[in-house]
Short mmCIF file of C-alpha atoms in Angstrom, two decimals:
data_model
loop_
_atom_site.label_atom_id
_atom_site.label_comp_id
_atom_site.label_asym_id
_atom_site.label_seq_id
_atom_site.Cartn_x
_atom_site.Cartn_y
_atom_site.Cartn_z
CA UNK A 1 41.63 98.12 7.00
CA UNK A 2 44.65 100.01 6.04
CA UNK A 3 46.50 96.94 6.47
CA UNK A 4 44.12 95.00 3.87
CA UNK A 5 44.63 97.87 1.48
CA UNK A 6 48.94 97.47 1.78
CA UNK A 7 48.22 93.92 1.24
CA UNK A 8 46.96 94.26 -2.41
CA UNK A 9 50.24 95.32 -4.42
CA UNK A 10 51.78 92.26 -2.11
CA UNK A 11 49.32 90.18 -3.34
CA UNK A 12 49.36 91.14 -7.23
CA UNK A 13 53.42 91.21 -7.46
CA UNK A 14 53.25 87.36 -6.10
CA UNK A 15 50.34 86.52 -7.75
CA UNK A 16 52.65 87.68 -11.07
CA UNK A 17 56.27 85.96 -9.41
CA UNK A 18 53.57 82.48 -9.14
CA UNK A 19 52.72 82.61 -12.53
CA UNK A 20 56.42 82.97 -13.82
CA UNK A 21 57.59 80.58 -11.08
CA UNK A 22 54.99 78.04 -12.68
CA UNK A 23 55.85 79.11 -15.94
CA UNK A 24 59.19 78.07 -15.98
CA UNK A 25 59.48 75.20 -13.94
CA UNK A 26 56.42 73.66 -15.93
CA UNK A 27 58.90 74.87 -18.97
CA UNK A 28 62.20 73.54 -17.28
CA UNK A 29 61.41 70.76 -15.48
CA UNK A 30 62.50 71.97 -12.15
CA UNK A 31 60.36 72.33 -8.63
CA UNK A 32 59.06 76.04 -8.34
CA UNK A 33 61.11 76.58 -5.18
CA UNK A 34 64.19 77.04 -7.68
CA UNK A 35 62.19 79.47 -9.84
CA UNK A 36 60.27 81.03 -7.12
CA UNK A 37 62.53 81.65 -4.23
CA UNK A 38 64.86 84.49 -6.10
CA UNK A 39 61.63 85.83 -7.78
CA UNK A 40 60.14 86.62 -4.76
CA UNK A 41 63.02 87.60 -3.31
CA UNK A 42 63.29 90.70 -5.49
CA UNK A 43 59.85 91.08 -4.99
CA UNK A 44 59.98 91.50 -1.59
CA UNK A 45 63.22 93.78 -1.82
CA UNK A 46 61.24 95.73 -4.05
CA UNK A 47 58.28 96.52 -1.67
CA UNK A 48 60.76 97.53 0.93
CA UNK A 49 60.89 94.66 3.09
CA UNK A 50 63.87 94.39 5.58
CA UNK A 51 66.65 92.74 4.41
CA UNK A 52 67.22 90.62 6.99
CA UNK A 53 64.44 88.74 6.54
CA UNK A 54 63.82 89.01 2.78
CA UNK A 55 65.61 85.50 2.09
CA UNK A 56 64.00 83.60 5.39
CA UNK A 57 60.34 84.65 4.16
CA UNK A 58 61.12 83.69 0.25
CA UNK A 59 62.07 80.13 1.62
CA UNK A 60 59.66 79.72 3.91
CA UNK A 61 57.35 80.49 1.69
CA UNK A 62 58.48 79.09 -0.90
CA UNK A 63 58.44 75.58 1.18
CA UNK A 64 54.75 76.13 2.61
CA UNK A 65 53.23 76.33 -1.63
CA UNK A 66 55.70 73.21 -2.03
CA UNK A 67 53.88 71.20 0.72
CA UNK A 68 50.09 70.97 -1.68
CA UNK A 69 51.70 71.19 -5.17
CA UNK A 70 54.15 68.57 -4.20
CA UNK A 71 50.97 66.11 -2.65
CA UNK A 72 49.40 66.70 -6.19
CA UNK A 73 52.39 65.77 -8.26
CA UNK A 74 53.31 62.94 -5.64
CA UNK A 75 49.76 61.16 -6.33
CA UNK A 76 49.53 61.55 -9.66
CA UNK A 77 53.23 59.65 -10.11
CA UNK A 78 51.95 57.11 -7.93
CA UNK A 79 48.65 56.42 -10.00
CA UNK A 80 51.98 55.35 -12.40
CA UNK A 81 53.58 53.30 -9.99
CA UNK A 82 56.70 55.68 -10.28
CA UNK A 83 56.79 56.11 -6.53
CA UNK A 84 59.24 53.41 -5.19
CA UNK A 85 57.56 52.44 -1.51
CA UNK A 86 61.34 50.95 -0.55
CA UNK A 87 63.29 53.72 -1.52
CA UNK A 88 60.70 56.28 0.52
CA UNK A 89 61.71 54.01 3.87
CA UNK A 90 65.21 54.76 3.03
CA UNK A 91 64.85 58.73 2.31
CA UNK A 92 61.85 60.12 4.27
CA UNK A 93 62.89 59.81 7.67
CA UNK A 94 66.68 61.15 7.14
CA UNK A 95 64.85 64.02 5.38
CA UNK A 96 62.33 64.59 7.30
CA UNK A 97 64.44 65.11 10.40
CA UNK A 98 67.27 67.12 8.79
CA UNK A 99 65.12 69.53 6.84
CA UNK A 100 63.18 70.33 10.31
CA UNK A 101 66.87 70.73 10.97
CA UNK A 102 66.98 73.29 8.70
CA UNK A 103 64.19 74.77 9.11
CA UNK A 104 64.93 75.57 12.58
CA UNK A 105 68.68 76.10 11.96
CA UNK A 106 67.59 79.06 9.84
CA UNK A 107 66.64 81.51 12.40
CA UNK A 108 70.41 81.64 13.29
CA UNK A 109 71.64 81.98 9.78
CA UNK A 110 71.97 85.29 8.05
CA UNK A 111 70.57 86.69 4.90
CA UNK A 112 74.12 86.48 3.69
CA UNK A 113 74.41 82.94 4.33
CA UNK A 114 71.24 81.71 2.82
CA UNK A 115 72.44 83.93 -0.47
CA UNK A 116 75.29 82.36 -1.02
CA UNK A 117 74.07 78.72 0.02
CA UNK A 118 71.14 79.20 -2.65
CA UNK A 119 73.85 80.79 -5.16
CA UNK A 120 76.21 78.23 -5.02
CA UNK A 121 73.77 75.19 -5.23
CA UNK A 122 72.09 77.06 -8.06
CA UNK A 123 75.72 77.00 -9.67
CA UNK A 124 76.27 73.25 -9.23
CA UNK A 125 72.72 72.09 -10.32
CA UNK A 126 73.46 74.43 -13.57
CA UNK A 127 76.83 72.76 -14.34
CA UNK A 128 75.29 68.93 -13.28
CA UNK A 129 72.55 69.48 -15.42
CA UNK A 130 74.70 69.65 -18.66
CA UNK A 131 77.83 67.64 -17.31
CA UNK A 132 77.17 64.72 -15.33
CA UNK A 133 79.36 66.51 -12.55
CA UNK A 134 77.29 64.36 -9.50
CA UNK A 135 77.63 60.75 -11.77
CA UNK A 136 81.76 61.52 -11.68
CA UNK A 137 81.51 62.88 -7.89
CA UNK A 138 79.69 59.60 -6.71
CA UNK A 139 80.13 57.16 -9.46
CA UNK A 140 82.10 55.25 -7.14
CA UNK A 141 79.70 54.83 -4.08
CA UNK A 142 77.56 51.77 -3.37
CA UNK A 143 73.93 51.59 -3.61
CA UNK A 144 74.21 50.47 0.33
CA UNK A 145 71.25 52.17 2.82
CA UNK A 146 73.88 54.23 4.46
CA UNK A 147 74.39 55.61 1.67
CA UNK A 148 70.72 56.57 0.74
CA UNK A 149 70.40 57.94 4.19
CA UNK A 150 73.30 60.23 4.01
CA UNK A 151 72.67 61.55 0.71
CA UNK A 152 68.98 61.84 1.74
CA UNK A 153 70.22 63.87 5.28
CA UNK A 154 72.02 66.13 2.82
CA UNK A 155 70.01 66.81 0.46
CA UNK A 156 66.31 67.11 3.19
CA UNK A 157 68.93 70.24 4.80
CA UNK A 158 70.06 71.95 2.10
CA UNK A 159 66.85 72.06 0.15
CA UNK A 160 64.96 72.98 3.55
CA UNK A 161 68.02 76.42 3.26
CA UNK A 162 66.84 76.69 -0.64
CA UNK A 163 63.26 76.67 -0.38
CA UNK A 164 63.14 73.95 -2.60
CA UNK A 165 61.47 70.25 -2.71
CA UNK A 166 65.17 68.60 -3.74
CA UNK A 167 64.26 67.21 -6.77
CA UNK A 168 67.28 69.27 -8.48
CA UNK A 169 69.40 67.33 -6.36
CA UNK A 170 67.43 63.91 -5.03
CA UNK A 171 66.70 62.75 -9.15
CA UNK A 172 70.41 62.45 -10.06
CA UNK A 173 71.27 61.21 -6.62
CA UNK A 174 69.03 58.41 -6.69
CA UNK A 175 70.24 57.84 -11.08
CA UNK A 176 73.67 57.57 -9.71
CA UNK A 177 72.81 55.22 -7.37
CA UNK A 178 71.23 52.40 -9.70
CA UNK A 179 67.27 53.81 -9.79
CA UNK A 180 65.82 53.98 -13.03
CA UNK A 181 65.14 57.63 -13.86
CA UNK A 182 61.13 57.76 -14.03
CA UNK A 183 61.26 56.12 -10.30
CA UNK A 184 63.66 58.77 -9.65
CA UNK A 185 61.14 61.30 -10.84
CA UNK A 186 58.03 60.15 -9.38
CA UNK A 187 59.98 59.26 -5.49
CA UNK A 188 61.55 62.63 -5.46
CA UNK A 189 58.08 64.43 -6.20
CA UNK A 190 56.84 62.43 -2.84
CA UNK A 191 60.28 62.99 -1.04
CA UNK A 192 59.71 66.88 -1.70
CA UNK A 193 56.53 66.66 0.36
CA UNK A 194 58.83 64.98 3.32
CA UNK A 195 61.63 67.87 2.97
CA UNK A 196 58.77 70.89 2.78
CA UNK A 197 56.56 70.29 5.37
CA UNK A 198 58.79 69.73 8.40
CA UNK A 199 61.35 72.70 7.07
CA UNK A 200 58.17 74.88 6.65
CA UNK A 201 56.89 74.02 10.38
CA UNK A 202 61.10 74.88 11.05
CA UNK A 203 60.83 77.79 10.06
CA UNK A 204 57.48 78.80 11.87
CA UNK A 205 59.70 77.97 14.96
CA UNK A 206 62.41 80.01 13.94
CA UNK A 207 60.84 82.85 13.05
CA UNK A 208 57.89 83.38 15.84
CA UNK A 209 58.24 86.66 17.11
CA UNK A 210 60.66 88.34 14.67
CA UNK A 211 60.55 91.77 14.22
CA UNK A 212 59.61 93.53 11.12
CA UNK A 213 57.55 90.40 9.98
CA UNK A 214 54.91 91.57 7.31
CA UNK A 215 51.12 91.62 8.51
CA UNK A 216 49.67 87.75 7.96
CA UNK A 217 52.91 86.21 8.52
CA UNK A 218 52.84 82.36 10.95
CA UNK A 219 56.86 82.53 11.44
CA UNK A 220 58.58 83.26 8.18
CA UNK A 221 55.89 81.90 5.94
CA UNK A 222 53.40 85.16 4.50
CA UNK A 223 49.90 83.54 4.30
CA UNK A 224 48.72 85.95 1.66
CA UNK A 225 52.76 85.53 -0.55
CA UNK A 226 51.84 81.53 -0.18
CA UNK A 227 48.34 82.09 -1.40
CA UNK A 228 49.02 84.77 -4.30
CA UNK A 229 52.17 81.96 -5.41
CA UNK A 230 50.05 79.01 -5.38
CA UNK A 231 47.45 80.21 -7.80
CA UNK A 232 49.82 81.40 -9.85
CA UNK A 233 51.95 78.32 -9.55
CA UNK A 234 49.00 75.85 -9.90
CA UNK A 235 47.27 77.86 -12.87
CA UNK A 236 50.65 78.08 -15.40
CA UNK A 237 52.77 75.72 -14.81
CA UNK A 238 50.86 73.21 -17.09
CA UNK A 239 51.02 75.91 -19.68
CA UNK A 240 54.60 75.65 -19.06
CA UNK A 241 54.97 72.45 -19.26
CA UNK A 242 52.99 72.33 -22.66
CA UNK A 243 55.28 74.54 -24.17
CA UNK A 244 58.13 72.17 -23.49
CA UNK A 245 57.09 69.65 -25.17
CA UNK A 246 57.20 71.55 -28.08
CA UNK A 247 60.89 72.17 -27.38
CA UNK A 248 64.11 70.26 -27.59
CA UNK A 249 65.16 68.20 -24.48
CA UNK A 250 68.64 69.90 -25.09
CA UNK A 251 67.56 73.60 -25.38
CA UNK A 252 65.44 72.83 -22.14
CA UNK A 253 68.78 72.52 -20.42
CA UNK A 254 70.73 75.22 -22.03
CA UNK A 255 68.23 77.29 -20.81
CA UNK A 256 67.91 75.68 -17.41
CA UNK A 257 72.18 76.36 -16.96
CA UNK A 258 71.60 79.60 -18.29
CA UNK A 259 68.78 80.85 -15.98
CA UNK A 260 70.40 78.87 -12.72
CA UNK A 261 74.15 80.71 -13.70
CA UNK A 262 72.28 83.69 -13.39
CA UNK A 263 70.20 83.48 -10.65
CA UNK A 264 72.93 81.73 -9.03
CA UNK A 265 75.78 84.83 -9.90
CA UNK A 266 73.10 87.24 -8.56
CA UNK A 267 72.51 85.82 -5.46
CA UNK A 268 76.48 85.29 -4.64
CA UNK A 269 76.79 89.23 -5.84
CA UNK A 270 73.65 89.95 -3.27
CA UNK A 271 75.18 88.17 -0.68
CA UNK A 272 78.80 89.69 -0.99
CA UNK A 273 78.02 92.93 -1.80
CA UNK A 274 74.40 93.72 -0.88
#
Protein backbone atom coordinates (compact mmCIF):
# COMPACT_ATOMS: atom_id res chain seq x y z
CA UNK A 1 0.00 0.00 0.00
CA UNK A 2 2.63 2.37 1.04
CA UNK A 3 4.29 1.64 -2.08
CA UNK A 4 1.02 2.67 -4.20
CA UNK A 5 0.88 5.84 -2.17
CA UNK A 6 4.99 6.79 -3.20
CA UNK A 7 3.87 5.99 -6.59
CA UNK A 8 1.46 8.99 -7.00
CA UNK A 9 3.90 12.13 -7.06
CA UNK A 10 5.92 9.61 -9.64
CA UNK A 11 3.04 9.34 -11.52
CA UNK A 12 1.81 13.16 -11.62
CA UNK A 13 5.53 14.64 -12.29
CA UNK A 14 5.56 12.21 -15.58
CA UNK A 15 2.21 12.54 -16.31
CA UNK A 16 3.30 16.60 -16.45
CA UNK A 17 7.14 15.72 -18.27
CA UNK A 18 4.45 13.59 -21.06
CA UNK A 19 2.50 16.43 -21.66
CA UNK A 20 5.54 18.85 -22.28
CA UNK A 21 7.40 16.02 -24.05
CA UNK A 22 4.24 15.90 -26.43
CA UNK A 23 3.99 19.43 -26.40
CA UNK A 24 7.02 20.19 -27.96
CA UNK A 25 7.80 17.58 -30.22
CA UNK A 26 4.13 17.96 -31.67
CA UNK A 27 5.49 21.84 -31.73
CA UNK A 28 9.07 20.94 -33.12
CA UNK A 29 8.74 18.23 -35.16
CA UNK A 30 11.00 15.94 -33.34
CA UNK A 31 10.25 12.20 -31.73
CA UNK A 32 9.40 12.64 -27.90
CA UNK A 33 12.45 10.59 -26.92
CA UNK A 34 14.50 13.94 -27.66
CA UNK A 35 12.06 16.00 -25.56
CA UNK A 36 11.32 13.41 -23.05
CA UNK A 37 14.48 11.69 -22.10
CA UNK A 38 16.21 14.95 -20.27
CA UNK A 39 12.71 15.87 -18.89
CA UNK A 40 12.41 12.91 -17.10
CA UNK A 41 15.69 12.79 -16.28
CA UNK A 42 15.41 15.77 -13.93
CA UNK A 43 12.39 14.37 -12.87
CA UNK A 44 13.72 11.46 -11.62
CA UNK A 45 16.84 13.36 -10.05
CA UNK A 46 14.35 15.34 -8.44
CA UNK A 47 12.46 12.51 -6.57
CA UNK A 48 15.76 11.24 -5.36
CA UNK A 49 16.41 8.47 -7.56
CA UNK A 50 20.05 7.06 -7.68
CA UNK A 51 22.12 8.49 -10.02
CA UNK A 52 23.39 5.71 -11.47
CA UNK A 53 20.50 4.68 -12.91
CA UNK A 54 18.64 7.97 -13.51
CA UNK A 55 19.83 8.10 -17.32
CA UNK A 56 19.32 4.05 -18.01
CA UNK A 57 15.55 4.34 -16.72
CA UNK A 58 14.86 7.83 -18.77
CA UNK A 59 15.95 5.82 -21.96
CA UNK A 60 14.47 2.88 -21.35
CA UNK A 61 11.59 4.40 -20.80
CA UNK A 62 11.65 6.67 -22.99
CA UNK A 63 12.08 3.72 -25.79
CA UNK A 64 9.16 1.46 -24.27
CA UNK A 65 6.29 4.87 -24.92
CA UNK A 66 8.24 5.07 -28.41
CA UNK A 67 7.33 1.42 -29.30
CA UNK A 68 2.94 2.33 -29.50
CA UNK A 69 3.25 6.05 -30.46
CA UNK A 70 5.70 5.15 -33.12
CA UNK A 71 3.08 2.03 -34.52
CA UNK A 72 0.43 4.91 -34.61
CA UNK A 73 2.44 7.43 -36.53
CA UNK A 74 4.00 4.51 -38.70
CA UNK A 75 0.32 3.50 -39.98
CA UNK A 76 -1.03 6.55 -40.42
CA UNK A 77 2.14 7.54 -42.97
CA UNK A 78 1.51 4.40 -44.61
CA UNK A 79 -2.34 5.05 -45.24
CA UNK A 80 -0.13 7.93 -47.44
CA UNK A 81 2.05 5.63 -49.04
CA UNK A 82 5.04 7.57 -47.38
CA UNK A 83 6.45 4.34 -46.02
CA UNK A 84 9.01 3.09 -48.66
CA UNK A 85 8.64 -1.04 -48.35
CA UNK A 86 12.40 -1.18 -50.16
CA UNK A 87 14.09 1.13 -48.10
CA UNK A 88 12.56 -0.76 -44.70
CA UNK A 89 14.50 -4.14 -46.17
CA UNK A 90 17.54 -2.07 -46.27
CA UNK A 91 17.25 -0.35 -42.61
CA UNK A 92 15.21 -2.63 -40.28
CA UNK A 93 17.34 -5.47 -39.87
CA UNK A 94 20.80 -3.42 -39.38
CA UNK A 95 18.68 -1.53 -36.79
CA UNK A 96 17.03 -3.88 -35.32
CA UNK A 97 20.12 -5.87 -34.39
CA UNK A 98 22.35 -2.93 -33.37
CA UNK A 99 19.84 -1.12 -31.22
CA UNK A 100 19.29 -4.61 -29.24
CA UNK A 101 23.00 -3.94 -29.31
CA UNK A 102 22.50 -1.09 -27.48
CA UNK A 103 20.14 -1.89 -25.49
CA UNK A 104 22.09 -4.55 -23.96
CA UNK A 105 25.42 -2.67 -24.25
CA UNK A 106 23.89 -0.21 -21.79
CA UNK A 107 24.06 -2.07 -18.64
CA UNK A 108 27.90 -1.67 -18.93
CA UNK A 109 27.87 1.97 -19.72
CA UNK A 110 27.82 4.63 -17.07
CA UNK A 111 25.52 7.45 -16.32
CA UNK A 112 28.41 9.58 -17.43
CA UNK A 113 28.64 8.04 -20.67
CA UNK A 114 25.06 8.05 -21.69
CA UNK A 115 25.21 12.06 -20.63
CA UNK A 116 27.57 12.97 -22.75
CA UNK A 117 26.52 10.56 -25.74
CA UNK A 118 22.90 12.20 -25.48
CA UNK A 119 24.68 15.79 -25.07
CA UNK A 120 26.75 15.62 -27.87
CA UNK A 121 24.17 14.15 -30.40
CA UNK A 122 21.76 16.74 -29.06
CA UNK A 123 24.60 19.30 -30.15
CA UNK A 124 24.99 17.96 -33.70
CA UNK A 125 21.21 17.49 -34.48
CA UNK A 126 20.94 21.35 -33.22
CA UNK A 127 23.71 22.59 -35.57
CA UNK A 128 22.36 20.01 -38.69
CA UNK A 129 19.09 21.26 -38.25
CA UNK A 130 20.00 24.90 -39.28
CA UNK A 131 23.25 24.05 -41.38
CA UNK A 132 23.10 21.19 -43.54
CA UNK A 133 26.25 19.89 -41.49
CA UNK A 134 25.20 15.85 -42.40
CA UNK A 135 24.48 16.93 -46.48
CA UNK A 136 28.43 18.36 -46.41
CA UNK A 137 29.61 15.27 -44.10
CA UNK A 138 28.06 12.66 -46.62
CA UNK A 139 27.35 14.55 -49.72
CA UNK A 140 29.86 12.49 -51.28
CA UNK A 141 28.64 8.86 -50.48
CA UNK A 142 26.66 6.64 -52.84
CA UNK A 143 23.17 5.68 -52.47
CA UNK A 144 24.71 1.88 -52.57
CA UNK A 145 22.93 -0.78 -49.81
CA UNK A 146 26.10 -0.83 -47.87
CA UNK A 147 25.72 2.25 -47.36
CA UNK A 148 22.03 2.24 -46.07
CA UNK A 149 23.02 -0.56 -43.82
CA UNK A 150 25.84 1.19 -42.18
CA UNK A 151 24.20 4.37 -41.66
CA UNK A 152 21.13 2.38 -40.49
CA UNK A 153 23.67 0.18 -37.87
CA UNK A 154 24.67 3.63 -36.66
CA UNK A 155 22.01 5.34 -36.28
CA UNK A 156 19.52 1.82 -34.66
CA UNK A 157 22.75 2.12 -31.71
CA UNK A 158 23.00 5.42 -30.97
CA UNK A 159 19.33 6.21 -30.83
CA UNK A 160 18.81 2.83 -28.75
CA UNK A 161 21.82 5.07 -26.08
CA UNK A 162 19.39 8.31 -26.62
CA UNK A 163 16.12 6.96 -25.97
CA UNK A 164 15.04 8.11 -29.11
CA UNK A 165 13.18 6.58 -32.38
CA UNK A 166 16.17 8.17 -34.84
CA UNK A 167 14.16 10.20 -36.78
CA UNK A 168 16.54 13.30 -35.78
CA UNK A 169 19.12 11.46 -37.43
CA UNK A 170 17.49 8.63 -40.01
CA UNK A 171 15.30 11.77 -42.05
CA UNK A 172 18.44 13.66 -43.19
CA UNK A 173 20.34 10.44 -43.64
CA UNK A 174 18.02 8.98 -45.94
CA UNK A 175 17.59 13.14 -47.82
CA UNK A 176 21.25 12.89 -48.30
CA UNK A 177 21.08 9.81 -49.79
CA UNK A 178 18.60 10.58 -52.80
CA UNK A 179 14.96 9.85 -50.82
CA UNK A 180 12.50 12.38 -51.25
CA UNK A 181 11.84 14.00 -47.87
CA UNK A 182 8.04 12.95 -47.11
CA UNK A 183 9.33 9.14 -47.73
CA UNK A 184 11.99 10.09 -45.45
CA UNK A 185 9.41 11.14 -42.92
CA UNK A 186 6.92 8.51 -43.12
CA UNK A 187 10.02 5.34 -43.29
CA UNK A 188 11.74 6.81 -40.35
CA UNK A 189 8.38 6.94 -38.24
CA UNK A 190 8.24 2.92 -39.06
CA UNK A 191 12.12 2.54 -38.65
CA UNK A 192 11.64 4.12 -35.02
CA UNK A 193 9.36 1.20 -34.16
CA UNK A 194 12.41 -1.26 -35.39
CA UNK A 195 15.12 0.79 -33.20
CA UNK A 196 12.60 0.98 -29.90
CA UNK A 197 11.38 -2.22 -29.43
CA UNK A 198 14.48 -4.43 -29.56
CA UNK A 199 16.63 -1.55 -27.51
CA UNK A 200 13.66 -1.50 -25.00
CA UNK A 201 13.69 -5.52 -24.64
CA UNK A 202 17.93 -4.56 -24.36
CA UNK A 203 17.55 -2.88 -21.81
CA UNK A 204 15.11 -5.26 -19.81
CA UNK A 205 18.19 -7.61 -20.18
CA UNK A 206 20.52 -5.23 -18.96
CA UNK A 207 18.95 -4.06 -16.22
CA UNK A 208 17.20 -7.34 -14.50
CA UNK A 209 18.21 -7.40 -11.12
CA UNK A 210 19.75 -3.94 -10.55
CA UNK A 211 19.74 -2.54 -7.39
CA UNK A 212 17.92 0.49 -6.35
CA UNK A 213 15.36 -0.06 -9.28
CA UNK A 214 12.05 1.88 -8.40
CA UNK A 215 8.93 -0.36 -7.41
CA UNK A 216 7.10 -1.47 -10.98
CA UNK A 217 10.22 -1.43 -12.85
CA UNK A 218 10.71 -4.80 -15.88
CA UNK A 219 14.65 -3.95 -16.26
CA UNK A 220 15.19 -0.25 -16.71
CA UNK A 221 11.80 0.52 -18.12
CA UNK A 222 9.21 2.03 -14.97
CA UNK A 223 5.75 0.64 -15.97
CA UNK A 224 3.90 3.38 -14.15
CA UNK A 225 6.89 6.50 -15.80
CA UNK A 226 5.87 4.69 -19.36
CA UNK A 227 2.21 4.87 -18.55
CA UNK A 228 2.04 8.50 -16.87
CA UNK A 229 4.39 9.64 -20.35
CA UNK A 230 2.22 8.07 -22.80
CA UNK A 231 -0.97 9.80 -21.84
CA UNK A 232 0.63 12.75 -21.63
CA UNK A 233 2.49 12.22 -24.84
CA UNK A 234 -0.57 10.88 -26.79
CA UNK A 235 -3.06 13.62 -25.35
CA UNK A 236 -0.76 17.01 -26.36
CA UNK A 237 1.26 16.43 -28.81
CA UNK A 238 -1.50 17.15 -31.46
CA UNK A 239 -2.05 20.35 -29.59
CA UNK A 240 1.49 20.82 -30.29
CA UNK A 241 1.54 20.16 -33.44
CA UNK A 242 -1.50 22.58 -34.09
CA UNK A 243 0.28 25.31 -32.76
CA UNK A 244 3.01 24.87 -35.33
CA UNK A 245 1.27 25.31 -37.98
CA UNK A 246 0.51 28.54 -36.94
CA UNK A 247 4.24 29.23 -36.80
CA UNK A 248 7.05 29.86 -39.21
CA UNK A 249 8.95 26.76 -40.55
CA UNK A 250 12.12 28.89 -39.68
CA UNK A 251 11.29 29.93 -36.05
CA UNK A 252 10.36 26.12 -35.59
CA UNK A 253 14.06 25.51 -36.01
CA UNK A 254 15.52 28.38 -34.18
CA UNK A 255 13.76 27.11 -31.47
CA UNK A 256 14.51 23.47 -32.08
CA UNK A 257 18.71 24.59 -32.04
CA UNK A 258 17.95 26.58 -29.19
CA UNK A 259 16.20 23.99 -26.94
CA UNK A 260 18.70 20.97 -28.26
CA UNK A 261 22.00 23.56 -27.40
CA UNK A 262 20.58 23.59 -24.17
CA UNK A 263 19.56 20.41 -23.31
CA UNK A 264 22.55 19.28 -25.01
CA UNK A 265 25.14 21.87 -22.77
CA UNK A 266 23.27 20.55 -19.68
CA UNK A 267 23.69 17.15 -20.13
CA UNK A 268 27.64 17.48 -21.09
CA UNK A 269 27.81 19.84 -17.71
CA UNK A 270 25.81 16.76 -15.83
CA UNK A 271 28.01 14.37 -17.12
CA UNK A 272 31.40 16.22 -16.37
CA UNK A 273 30.63 17.67 -13.36
CA UNK A 274 27.62 15.96 -11.76
Amino acid sequence: MNQMVDLVPMALWLLGAGVAGGLMAGLLGVGGGIVMVPVMATVFQLMGMPTEIIMHMAVATSLAVIVPTGLSSARSHAKRGAVAKDLLVLWAPAMVIASFIGGISAGFYSAFVLRFIFGVMAFFIAINSVVPLQKKLMGGLSASPITHRLSAAFIGYISSLMGIGGGSLSVPTMTVLGTPVHTAVGTSSALGVFIALPAAIGFIISGWGVAGLPAYSIGYISLPAMAALAVGAIMFAPVGAFIAHKLSAVLLKRVLAIYLLIVGTRMIIQALFG
